[in-house]
Amino acid sequence: TLVVKATNALPTAMAVDEPDIYSVIAMAYEKAQEGENPIDAEKIPDVLLKKESVVALVKNFTVLFNYYFLRNDEKERSTILYKLKPHMMTFGEVMGEAHPEASTIFLYRNGLETVESTVRVQYAGYKKEYQHWVKCMKRGRSRHEDMVDLLPDHYVLFGDDPKLETPPEQAHQLYYLTCLWQ
């Protein structure tokens, strides 16, 4: 992304783009808080049961990451920006407790522009199909529901907007894409 490229161009900072370990911990922790077992787990791991242990786990991973990145950086930069995946927003409280000294940047993108950008990436190299998709969306019809692989579990809705009350199993891909950036 642009923020990662811009950060990496700085002489004193580097960026780590969407490290999966934080996403896995966040999704497993949220499932555990709902009483569900994380995927591929026979039982909820003890470390996910209490917020304090999850905070310590996140802190430990960050210490290891920081050591590795700072030690192996040829430019000897002193600041690391961790760009997290969008669904990590609800995990922000845990991240904040694990790193109270860290500065936080929240970037907001226009929802509709984000939808179009995401779809453009999905149809990269398929200009005709992309134009067909745009035409179908403007008419409110689409046969391309299965072409964008979206996982509703990764999307979190905020607020009480009645427009966002569509049951997930009936929702259109645009619903999820737009809600991601609400």
mmCIF file of C-alpha atoms in Angstrom, residues 19-33 38 45 47-51 53-62 65 87-88 90-91 94-95 98-99:
data_model
loop_
_atom_site.group_PDB
_atom_site.id
_atom_site.type_symbol
_atom_site.label_atom_id
_atom_site.label_comp_id
_atom_site.label_asym_id
_atom_site.label_seq_id
_atom_site.Cartn_x
_atom_site.Cartn_y
_atom_site.Cartn_z
ATOM 1 C CA PRO A 19 1.756 -9.339 9.640
ATOM 2 C CA ASP A 20 -0.485 -12.391 9.800
ATOM 3 C CA ILE A 21 0.394 -13.323 13.371
ATOM 4 C CA TYR A 22 -1.568 -10.373 14.763
ATOM 5 C CA SER A 23 -4.564 -11.206 12.574
ATOM 6 C CA VAL A 24 -4.539 -14.845 13.671
ATOM 7 C CA ILE A 25 -4.316 -13.872 17.344
ATOM 8 C CA ALA A 26 -7.098 -11.280 16.930
ATOM 9 C CA MET A 27 -9.503 -13.635 15.159
ATOM 10 C CA ALA A 28 -8.805 -16.506 17.582
ATOM 11 C CA TYR A 29 -9.196 -14.194 20.608
ATOM 12 C CA GLU A 30 -12.499 -12.818 19.324
ATOM 13 C CA LYS A 31 -13.807 -16.343 18.689
ATOM 14 C CA ALA A 32 -12.693 -17.417 22.167
ATOM 15 C CA GLN A 33 -14.476 -14.428 23.724
ATOM 16 C CA PRO A 38 -10.675 -21.115 16.902
ATOM 17 C CA PRO A 45 -6.194 -22.432 24.075
ATOM 18 C CA VAL A 47 -3.712 -18.110 26.373
ATOM 19 C CA LEU A 48 -6.844 -16.824 24.590
ATOM 20 C CA LEU A 49 -9.161 -17.042 27.589
ATOM 21 C CA LYS A 50 -7.956 -13.954 29.441
ATOM 22 C CA LYS A 51 -7.266 -10.554 28.023
ATOM 23 C CA SER A 53 -2.515 -13.264 28.598
ATOM 24 C CA VAL A 54 -3.418 -12.132 25.069
ATOM 25 C CA VAL A 55 -1.898 -8.708 25.801
ATOM 26 C CA ALA A 56 1.306 -10.437 27.000
ATOM 27 C CA LEU A 57 1.357 -12.680 23.907
ATOM 28 C CA VAL A 58 1.009 -9.693 21.560
ATOM 29 C CA LYS A 59 3.702 -7.814 23.458
ATOM 30 C CA ASN A 60 6.082 -10.791 23.208
ATOM 31 C CA PHE A 61 5.548 -11.168 19.459
ATOM 32 C CA THR A 62 6.174 -7.470 18.938
ATOM 33 C CA PHE A 65 9.546 -8.737 15.584
ATOM 34 C CA HIS A 87 -10.477 -6.290 10.535
ATOM 35 C CA MET A 88 -7.958 -5.698 13.322
ATOM 36 C CA THR A 90 -11.722 -4.225 17.050
ATOM 37 C CA PHE A 91 -8.476 -5.669 18.438
ATOM 38 C CA VAL A 94 -5.545 -5.226 23.157
ATOM 39 C CA MET A 95 -2.845 -3.706 20.929
ATOM 40 C CA ALA A 98 0.281 -4.272 24.882
ATOM 41 C CA HIS A 99 2.004 -1.108 23.637
#
